[in-house]
Coordinates of N, CA and C in Angstrom, one line a residue:
M1 N 66.9 -126.9 -124.7 CA 67.0 -127.6 -123.4 C 65.6 -127.7 -122.7
K2 N 65.0 -126.6 -122.8 CA 63.6 -126.6 -122.2 C 62.7 -127.5 -123.0
K3 N 62.9 -127.6 -124.3 CA 62.1 -128.5 -125.1 C 62.3 -129.9 -124.7
D4 N 63.6 -130.3 -124.5 CA 63.9 -131.7 -124.2 C 63.3 -132.0 -122.8
S5 N 63.4 -131.1 -121.9 CA 62.8 -131.3 -120.5 C 61.3 -131.4 -120.6
F6 N 60.6 -130.7 -121.5 CA 59.2 -130.7 -121.6 C 58.8 -132.1 -122.2
I7 N 59.5 -132.6 -123.2 CA 59.2 -133.9 -123.8 C 59.4 -135.0 -122.7
K8 N 60.5 -134.8 -121.9 CA 60.8 -135.9 -120.9 C 59.7 -135.9 -119.9
D9 N 59.2 -134.7 -119.4 CA 58.1 -134.6 -118.5 C 56.8 -135.2 -119.0
A10 N 56.6 -135.0 -120.3 CA 55.4 -135.5 -120.9 C 55.4 -137.0 -121.0
L11 N 56.6 -137.6 -121.3 CA 56.8 -139.0 -121.4 C 56.6 -139.7 -120.0
V12 N 57.1 -139.0 -119.0 CA 57.0 -139.5 -117.6 C 55.5 -139.5 -117.2
L13 N 54.8 -138.4 -117.5 CA 53.4 -138.3 -117.2 C 52.6 -139.4 -117.9
T14 N 52.9 -139.6 -119.2 CA 52.2 -140.6 -120.0 C 52.4 -142.0 -119.4
A15 N 53.7 -142.3 -119.0 CA 54.0 -143.6 -118.4 C 53.2 -143.8 -117.1
I16 N 53.2 -142.7 -116.3 CA 52.5 -142.8 -115.0 C 51.0 -143.1 -115.2
T17 N 50.4 -142.4 -116.2 CA 49.0 -142.5 -116.5 C 48.7 -144.0 -117.0
L18 N 49.6 -144.5 -117.9 CA 49.4 -145.8 -118.4 C 49.5 -146.9 -117.2
I19 N 50.5 -146.7 -116.4 CA 50.7 -147.6 -115.3 C 49.5 -147.6 -114.3
S20 N 49.0 -146.3 -114.0 CA 47.9 -146.2 -113.1 C 46.6 -146.8 -113.7
G21 N 46.4 -146.7 -115.0 CA 45.3 -147.3 -115.7 C 45.3 -148.8 -115.6
L22 N 46.5 -149.3 -115.8 CA 46.7 -150.8 -115.8 C 46.5 -151.3 -114.4
L23 N 47.0 -150.6 -113.4 CA 46.8 -151.0 -112.0 C 45.3 -150.9 -111.6
L24 N 44.6 -149.8 -112.0 CA 43.2 -149.7 -111.7 C 42.4 -150.8 -112.4
G25 N 42.8 -151.1 -113.6 CA 42.1 -152.2 -114.3 C 42.3 -153.6 -113.6
A26 N 43.5 -153.8 -113.1 CA 43.8 -155.0 -112.4 C 43.0 -155.1 -111.1
V27 N 43.0 -154.0 -110.4 CA 42.2 -154.0 -109.1 C 40.7 -154.2 -109.4
Y28 N 40.2 -153.6 -110.4 CA 38.8 -153.8 -110.8 C 38.5 -155.2 -111.1
G29 N 39.4 -155.8 -112.0 CA 39.2 -157.2 -112.4 C 39.3 -158.1 -111.2
A30 N 40.1 -157.8 -110.2 CA 40.3 -158.7 -109.1 C 39.1 -158.6 -108.1
T31 N 38.5 -157.4 -108.0 CA 37.4 -157.2 -107.1 C 36.0 -157.2 -107.7
K32 N 35.9 -157.3 -109.0 CA 34.6 -157.2 -109.7 C 33.7 -158.3 -109.2
D33 N 34.2 -159.6 -109.2 CA 33.4 -160.7 -108.8 C 33.0 -160.6 -107.3
T34 N 33.9 -160.1 -106.5 CA 33.6 -159.9 -105.0 C 32.5 -158.9 -104.8
I35 N 32.6 -157.8 -105.6 CA 31.6 -156.7 -105.5 C 30.2 -157.3 -105.9
S36 N 30.2 -158.0 -107.1 CA 29.0 -158.5 -107.6 C 28.3 -159.5 -106.6
E37 N 29.1 -160.3 -106.0 CA 28.6 -161.3 -105.0 C 28.1 -160.6 -103.8
A38 N 28.7 -159.5 -103.4 CA 28.3 -158.8 -102.2 C 26.9 -158.1 -102.5
I39 N 26.8 -157.6 -103.7 CA 25.5 -156.9 -104.1 C 24.4 -158.0 -104.2
R40 N 24.8 -159.2 -104.8 CA 23.8 -160.2 -104.9 C 23.3 -160.7 -103.5
Q41 N 24.2 -160.8 -102.6 CA 23.8 -161.3 -101.2 C 23.0 -160.2 -100.5
K42 N 23.3 -158.9 -100.7 CA 22.5 -157.9 -100.1 C 21.1 -157.8 -100.7
T43 N 21.0 -158.0 -102.0 CA 19.7 -158.0 -102.7 C 18.9 -159.2 -102.2
N44 N 19.5 -160.4 -102.2 CA 18.8 -161.6 -101.7 C 18.3 -161.5 -100.3
A45 N 19.1 -160.8 -99.4 CA 18.7 -160.6 -98.1 C 17.4 -159.7 -98.0
A46 N 17.4 -158.8 -98.9 CA 16.1 -157.9 -98.9 C 14.9 -158.8 -99.4
Y47 N 15.2 -159.7 -100.3 CA 14.1 -160.5 -100.8 C 13.6 -161.5 -99.7
K48 N 14.6 -162.0 -98.9 CA 14.3 -162.9 -97.9 C 13.4 -162.4 -96.8
V49 N 13.4 -161.1 -96.6 CA 12.5 -160.4 -95.7 C 11.1 -160.7 -96.0
V50 N 10.7 -160.8 -97.3 CA 9.3 -161.0 -97.6 C 9.0 -162.4 -98.1
L51 N 10.0 -163.1 -98.5 CA 9.9 -164.5 -98.9 C 11.2 -165.3 -98.9
D52 N 11.3 -166.1 -97.9 CA 12.6 -166.8 -97.7 C 12.7 -167.9 -98.8
A53 N 13.8 -168.0 -99.5 CA 14.1 -169.0 -100.5 C 15.6 -169.2 -100.6
H54 N 15.9 -170.3 -101.3 CA 17.3 -170.6 -101.5 C 18.0 -169.7 -102.5
D55 N 17.3 -169.4 -103.6 CA 17.8 -168.5 -104.6 C 16.7 -167.7 -105.3
Y56 N 17.2 -166.6 -105.9 CA 16.2 -165.7 -106.6 C 16.6 -165.5 -108.0
D57 N 15.7 -165.7 -108.9 CA 15.9 -165.5 -110.4 C 15.3 -164.2 -110.9
A58 N 16.2 -163.3 -111.2 CA 15.8 -161.9 -111.6 C 15.5 -161.8 -113.1
D59 N 15.8 -162.8 -113.9 CA 15.7 -162.7 -115.3 C 14.5 -163.4 -116.0
S60 N 14.0 -164.5 -115.4 CA 13.0 -165.2 -116.1 C 11.7 -164.5 -116.4
L61 N 11.3 -163.5 -115.5 CA 10.0 -162.9 -115.7 C 10.1 -161.5 -116.3
K62 N 11.3 -161.1 -116.8 CA 11.5 -159.8 -117.4 C 10.5 -159.5 -118.6
E63 N 10.4 -160.5 -119.5 CA 9.5 -160.3 -120.6 C 8.1 -160.2 -120.2
K64 N 7.7 -161.0 -119.2 CA 6.3 -160.9 -118.8 C 6.0 -159.6 -118.1
L65 N 7.0 -159.1 -117.4 CA 6.8 -157.8 -116.7 C 6.7 -156.7 -117.7
E66 N 7.5 -156.8 -118.8 CA 7.4 -155.8 -119.8 C 6.1 -155.9 -120.5
Q67 N 5.6 -157.1 -120.7 CA 4.3 -157.3 -121.3 C 3.2 -156.6 -120.5
A68 N 3.2 -156.9 -119.2 CA 2.2 -156.4 -118.2 C 2.3 -154.9 -118.2
T69 N 3.5 -154.3 -118.2 CA 3.6 -152.9 -118.2 C 3.1 -152.2 -119.5
T70 N 3.4 -152.9 -120.6 CA 2.9 -152.3 -121.9 C 1.4 -152.4 -122.0
E71 N 0.8 -153.5 -121.5 CA -0.7 -153.6 -121.6 C -1.4 -152.7 -120.7
G72 N -0.8 -152.3 -119.6 CA -1.3 -151.3 -118.7 C -2.4 -151.7 -117.7
K73 N -2.8 -153.0 -117.7 CA -3.9 -153.4 -116.9 C -3.6 -153.3 -115.4
L74 N -2.4 -153.6 -115.0 CA -2.0 -153.6 -113.6 C -2.2 -152.2 -113.0
A75 N -1.7 -151.2 -113.8 CA -1.9 -149.8 -113.4 C -3.3 -149.4 -113.4
A76 N -4.0 -149.7 -114.4 CA -5.4 -149.3 -114.5 C -6.3 -149.9 -113.4
N77 N -6.0 -151.2 -113.0 CA -6.8 -151.8 -112.0 C -6.4 -151.5 -110.5
N78 N -5.2 -150.9 -110.4 CA -4.6 -150.7 -109.0 C -4.1 -149.3 -108.8
G79 N -4.9 -148.3 -109.1 CA -4.6 -146.9 -108.7 C -3.3 -146.4 -109.3
N80 N -3.0 -146.9 -110.6 CA -1.7 -146.5 -111.3 C -0.5 -147.0 -110.6
A81 N -0.6 -148.0 -109.8 CA 0.6 -148.7 -109.3 C 1.4 -149.3 -110.4
S82 N 2.7 -149.3 -110.3 CA 3.6 -149.9 -111.3 C 4.6 -150.9 -110.6
L83 N 5.0 -151.9 -111.3 CA 6.0 -152.8 -110.9 C 7.3 -152.6 -111.7
S84 N 8.4 -152.7 -110.9 CA 9.7 -152.5 -111.6 C 10.5 -153.7 -111.6
E85 N 10.2 -154.7 -110.7 CA 11.0 -155.9 -110.6 C 10.0 -157.1 -110.4
A86 N 10.3 -158.2 -111.0 CA 9.6 -159.5 -110.8 C 10.6 -160.6 -110.7
I87 N 10.6 -161.2 -109.5 CA 11.6 -162.2 -109.2 C 11.0 -163.6 -108.9
L88 N 11.6 -164.6 -109.4 CA 11.2 -166.0 -109.1 C 12.0 -166.4 -107.8
A89 N 11.3 -166.9 -106.8 CA 12.0 -167.4 -105.6 C 12.0 -168.9 -105.8
K90 N 13.2 -169.5 -105.5 CA 13.3 -171.0 -105.8 C 13.9 -171.7 -104.6
D91 N 13.6 -173.0 -104.5 CA 14.2 -173.8 -103.4 C 15.5 -174.4 -103.9
E92 N 16.1 -175.3 -103.1 CA 17.4 -175.8 -103.4 C 17.4 -176.7 -104.7
S93 N 16.2 -177.2 -105.1 CA 16.1 -178.0 -106.3 C 15.8 -177.2 -107.5
G94 N 15.6 -175.9 -107.3 CA 15.3 -175.0 -108.5 C 13.9 -174.9 -108.8
N95 N 13.0 -175.4 -107.9 CA 11.6 -175.3 -108.1 C 11.1 -174.0 -107.6
T96 N 10.1 -173.4 -108.2 CA 9.6 -172.1 -107.8 C 8.7 -172.3 -106.6
V97 N 9.0 -171.4 -105.6 CA 8.2 -171.5 -104.3 C 7.4 -170.2 -104.2
G98 N 7.6 -169.2 -105.0 CA 6.9 -168.0 -104.9 C 7.5 -166.9 -105.7
Y99 N 7.1 -165.7 -105.5 CA 7.6 -164.5 -106.3 C 7.8 -163.3 -105.4
V100 N 8.8 -162.5 -105.8 CA 9.1 -161.3 -105.1 C 8.9 -160.1 -106.1
L101 N 8.1 -159.2 -105.8 CA 7.8 -158.1 -106.7 C 8.1 -156.8 -106.0
K102 N 8.7 -155.8 -106.8 CA 9.0 -154.5 -106.3 C 8.2 -153.5 -107.1
G103 N 7.5 -152.6 -106.4 CA 6.6 -151.6 -107.2 C 6.4 -150.4 -106.4
Q104 N 5.7 -149.5 -107.0 CA 5.4 -148.2 -106.3 C 4.0 -147.7 -106.7
A105 N 3.5 -146.8 -105.8 CA 2.3 -146.1 -106.1 C 2.3 -144.7 -105.4
A106 N 1.5 -143.8 -105.9 CA 1.5 -142.5 -105.3 C 1.0 -142.4 -103.9
G107 N 1.8 -141.9 -103.0 CA 1.3 -141.7 -101.6 C 1.0 -140.2 -101.4
Y108 N 0.9 -139.8 -100.2 CA 0.6 -138.4 -99.9 C 1.8 -137.5 -100.2
G109 N 3.0 -138.0 -99.9 CA 4.2 -137.1 -100.1 C 5.1 -137.5 -101.3
G110 N 4.7 -138.5 -102.0 CA 5.5 -139.0 -103.1 C 5.3 -140.5 -103.4
A111 N 6.2 -141.1 -104.1 CA 6.1 -142.5 -104.5 C 6.4 -143.4 -103.3
V112 N 5.5 -144.3 -103.0 CA 5.6 -145.2 -101.9 C 6.1 -146.5 -102.6
V113 N 7.4 -146.9 -102.3 CA 8.0 -148.1 -102.9 C 7.9 -149.3 -101.9
V114 N 7.4 -150.4 -102.5 CA 7.1 -151.6 -101.6 C 7.6 -152.8 -102.3
V115 N 8.2 -153.7 -101.5 CA 8.6 -155.1 -102.0 C 7.6 -156.0 -101.4
V116 N 7.1 -156.9 -102.2 CA 6.0 -157.8 -101.9 C 6.4 -159.3 -102.2
G117 N 6.2 -160.1 -101.2 CA 6.4 -161.6 -101.4 C 5.0 -162.2 -101.7
V118 N 4.9 -163.1 -102.7 CA 3.7 -163.7 -103.0 C 4.0 -165.2 -103.2
S119 N 3.2 -166.1 -102.5 CA 3.4 -167.5 -102.7 C 2.7 -168.0 -104.0
S120 N 3.0 -169.2 -104.3 CA 2.5 -169.8 -105.5 C 0.9 -170.0 -105.5
D121 N 0.4 -170.0 -104.2 CA -1.1 -170.1 -104.1 C -1.7 -168.7 -103.9
L122 N -1.0 -167.6 -104.3 CA -1.5 -166.3 -104.3 C -1.8 -165.7 -103.0
K123 N -0.9 -166.0 -102.0 CA -1.0 -165.5 -100.7 C 0.2 -164.6 -100.4
V124 N 0.0 -163.4 -99.8 CA 1.1 -162.5 -99.5 C 1.9 -163.1 -98.4
T125 N 3.2 -163.2 -98.6 CA 4.1 -163.8 -97.6 C 4.7 -162.7 -96.7
G126 N 4.7 -161.4 -97.2 CA 5.2 -160.3 -96.5 C 5.4 -159.1 -97.3
I127 N 5.6 -158.0 -96.7 CA 5.9 -156.8 -97.5 C 7.0 -156.0 -96.7
S128 N 7.8 -155.2 -97.4 CA 8.8 -154.4 -96.8 C 9.0 -153.1 -97.6
F129 N 9.7 -152.1 -97.0 CA 9.9 -150.8 -97.6 C 11.4 -150.6 -97.8
P130 N 11.9 -150.8 -99.0 CA 13.3 -150.7 -99.3 C 13.9 -149.3 -99.3
E131 N 13.0 -148.3 -99.3 CA 13.4 -146.9 -99.3 C 12.6 -146.1 -98.2
T132 N 13.2 -145.0 -97.8 CA 12.5 -144.2 -96.8 C 11.2 -143.7 -97.4
L133 N 10.1 -143.8 -96.7 CA 8.8 -143.4 -97.1 C 8.7 -141.9 -97.1
P134 N 8.2 -141.3 -98.2 CA 8.1 -139.8 -98.3 C 6.8 -139.3 -97.7
E135 N 6.4 -139.9 -96.6 CA 5.1 -139.6 -96.0 C 5.3 -138.9 -94.7
T136 N 4.2 -138.3 -94.2 CA 4.2 -137.5 -93.0 C 4.6 -138.3 -91.7
A137 N 5.5 -137.8 -91.0 CA 5.9 -138.4 -89.7 C 4.7 -138.5 -88.8
G138 N 4.6 -139.6 -88.1 CA 3.4 -139.8 -87.2 C 2.1 -140.2 -87.9
L139 N 2.1 -140.1 -89.2 CA 0.9 -140.5 -89.9 C 1.3 -141.6 -91.0
G140 N 1.6 -141.2 -92.2 CA 1.9 -142.1 -93.2 C 3.2 -143.0 -92.9
Q141 N 4.1 -142.4 -92.1 CA 5.3 -143.1 -91.7 C 4.9 -144.4 -90.9
K142 N 3.7 -144.4 -90.3 CA 3.3 -145.6 -89.6 C 3.2 -146.8 -90.4
A143 N 3.2 -146.7 -91.7 CA 3.1 -147.9 -92.6 C 4.3 -148.8 -92.3
T144 N 5.4 -148.3 -91.8 CA 6.6 -149.1 -91.5 C 6.5 -149.8 -90.2
L145 N 5.4 -149.6 -89.5 CA 5.2 -150.3 -88.2 C 4.5 -151.7 -88.4
P146 N 4.9 -152.7 -87.6 CA 4.4 -154.0 -87.8 C 2.9 -154.1 -87.7
E147 N 2.2 -153.3 -86.9 CA 0.8 -153.3 -86.8 C 0.1 -153.0 -88.1
F148 N 0.8 -152.3 -88.9 CA 0.2 -152.1 -90.3 C 0.6 -153.1 -91.3
Y149 N 1.9 -153.2 -91.5 CA 2.4 -154.1 -92.6 C 2.2 -155.6 -92.4
E150 N 2.1 -156.0 -91.1 CA 1.9 -157.4 -90.9 C 0.4 -157.9 -91.2
Q151 N -0.5 -156.9 -91.4 CA -1.8 -157.2 -91.8 C -1.9 -158.0 -93.1
F152 N -0.9 -157.7 -94.0 CA -0.9 -158.2 -95.4 C -0.5 -159.7 -95.4
K153 N 0.2 -160.1 -94.4 CA 0.7 -161.5 -94.5 C -0.5 -162.5 -94.5
G154 N -0.5 -163.4 -95.4 CA -1.5 -164.4 -95.5 C -2.8 -164.0 -96.3
K155 N -2.8 -162.7 -96.6 CA -4.0 -162.2 -97.4 C -3.9 -162.6 -98.9
G156 N -5.0 -162.6 -99.6 CA -5.0 -163.0 -101.0 C -5.0 -161.8 -101.9
T157 N -5.8 -161.9 -103.0 CA -5.9 -160.9 -104.0 C -7.0 -159.9 -103.8
K158 N -6.9 -158.8 -104.5 CA -7.9 -157.7 -104.6 C -8.3 -157.2 -103.2
L159 N -7.3 -156.8 -102.5 CA -7.6 -156.2 -101.1 C -8.1 -154.8 -101.2
S160 N -8.9 -154.4 -100.2 CA -9.4 -153.0 -100.1 C -9.0 -152.5 -98.8
V161 N -9.0 -151.1 -98.7 CA -8.7 -150.5 -97.4 C -9.9 -150.1 -96.7
K162 N -10.0 -150.3 -95.4 CA -11.1 -150.0 -94.6 C -10.8 -149.0 -93.5
K163 N -11.5 -147.9 -93.4 CA -11.3 -146.9 -92.4 C -12.1 -147.4 -91.1
G164 N -11.5 -147.0 -90.0 CA -12.2 -147.2 -88.7 C -12.0 -148.5 -88.0
G165 N -11.2 -149.4 -88.6 CA -10.9 -150.7 -88.0 C -11.9 -151.7 -88.4
G166 N -11.6 -153.0 -87.9 CA -12.6 -154.1 -88.1 C -12.5 -154.6 -89.5
A167 N -11.2 -154.6 -90.1 CA -11.1 -155.1 -91.5 C -11.4 -156.6 -91.6
G168 N -12.1 -157.0 -92.7 CA -12.5 -158.3 -93.0 C -11.4 -159.1 -93.7
E169 N -11.7 -160.3 -94.2 CA -10.8 -161.2 -94.8 C -10.0 -160.5 -95.9
N170 N -10.6 -159.8 -96.8 CA -10.0 -159.2 -97.9 C -9.8 -157.6 -97.8
E171 N -9.7 -157.2 -96.5 CA -9.5 -155.8 -96.2 C -8.3 -155.5 -95.4
I172 N -7.8 -154.3 -95.4 CA -6.7 -153.8 -94.6 C -7.2 -152.6 -93.8
D173 N -6.9 -152.6 -92.5 CA -7.2 -151.5 -91.7 C -6.3 -150.3 -92.1
A174 N -7.0 -149.2 -92.5 CA -6.2 -148.0 -92.8 C -5.5 -147.4 -91.6
I175 N -4.4 -146.8 -91.8 CA -3.7 -146.0 -90.8 C -4.5 -144.8 -90.5
S176 N -4.9 -144.5 -89.3 CA -5.7 -143.3 -88.9 C -5.0 -142.1 -89.4
G177 N -5.7 -141.3 -90.2 CA -5.2 -140.0 -90.7 C -4.2 -140.2 -91.9
A178 N -4.1 -141.4 -92.4 CA -3.2 -141.7 -93.6 C -3.8 -142.7 -94.5
T179 N -5.0 -142.4 -94.9 CA -5.7 -143.3 -95.9 C -5.0 -143.4 -97.2
I180 N -4.4 -142.3 -97.6 CA -3.7 -142.2 -98.9 C -2.5 -143.2 -98.9
T181 N -1.7 -143.1 -97.9 CA -0.6 -144.0 -97.7 C -1.0 -145.4 -97.7
S182 N -2.0 -145.7 -96.9 CA -2.5 -147.1 -96.7 C -3.0 -147.6 -98.1
T183 N -3.7 -146.8 -98.9 CA -4.1 -147.2 -100.2 C -3.0 -147.4 -101.2
A184 N -2.0 -146.5 -101.1 CA -0.8 -146.7 -102.0 C -0.1 -148.0 -101.8
V185 N 0.1 -148.4 -100.5 CA 0.7 -149.7 -100.2 C -0.2 -150.8 -100.7
T186 N -1.5 -150.7 -100.4 CA -2.4 -151.8 -100.9 C -2.5 -151.9 -102.4
N187 N -2.4 -150.8 -103.1 CA -2.4 -150.8 -104.5 C -1.2 -151.6 -105.1
V188 N 0.0 -151.4 -104.5 CA 1.2 -152.1 -104.9 C 1.0 -153.6 -104.6
V189 N 0.5 -153.9 -103.5 CA 0.3 -155.3 -103.1 C -0.7 -156.0 -104.1
N190 N -1.8 -155.3 -104.4 CA -2.7 -155.8 -105.4 C -2.1 -156.0 -106.8
A191 N -1.3 -155.0 -107.2 CA -0.6 -155.1 -108.5 C 0.3 -156.3 -108.5
A192 N 0.9 -156.6 -107.4 CA 1.9 -157.7 -107.3 C 1.1 -159.1 -107.4
T193 N 0.0 -159.2 -106.7 CA -0.7 -160.5 -106.7 C -1.4 -160.7 -108.1
E194 N -1.9 -159.5 -108.7 CA -2.5 -159.6 -110.0 C -1.5 -160.1 -111.0
F195 N -0.3 -159.5 -110.9 CA 0.8 -159.9 -111.9 C 1.0 -161.4 -111.8
V196 N 1.2 -161.9 -110.6 CA 1.4 -163.4 -110.4 C 0.3 -164.2 -111.0
E197 N -0.9 -163.8 -110.7 CA -2.1 -164.5 -111.2 C -2.3 -164.5 -112.7
E198 N -2.1 -163.3 -113.2 CA -2.4 -163.1 -114.7 C -1.2 -163.3 -115.6
Y199 N 0.0 -163.2 -115.1 CA 1.1 -163.3 -116.0 C 2.1 -164.4 -115.6
A200 N 2.6 -164.3 -114.3 CA 3.7 -165.2 -113.9 C 3.2 -166.6 -113.9
E201 N 2.0 -166.9 -113.5 CA 1.5 -168.3 -113.4 C 1.0 -168.9 -114.7
K202 N 1.1 -168.1 -115.8 CA 0.6 -168.6 -117.1 C 1.7 -168.8 -118.1

């Protein structure tokens, strides 16, 4: 009797497991596209902060980014900055209007991650910080303030950091007491513009 009861319970549990699996699969199938679209919209919104465009192509530059990473010139030329994403920004007709790059460089407290917009004529259209900066409050954290990051907009390639204010055309004013952070951000921006110039545009 106990054996029959055990078998019956096992069959019931098996049936419940199968039904639950089928239901979960059905729910995933029904929501997968919705979730993917939500992620795409959130990602595109982050890109729009640095370069407004109709659409963003995350696939076309993958091979060139791999090539650039393998060759190592971007890191060697820009304080070991590295790029992890290279995106084509396109208008409604599918024409390329610029590029969005995501990269990082070593700051004072850890990796400083920066998203950079670059126009087709190699001008920085904007930068943003998609992650919390691991930098000192009141010092390196000031990189997230407009008075620092807005300096990059409209700048070209091969930027340098200047202490004490009075930055020139190809210079960025360092944050007082946070030259390492200022340099890390600038290194990522320089890696981004160099990638566009040396790889994406060729």
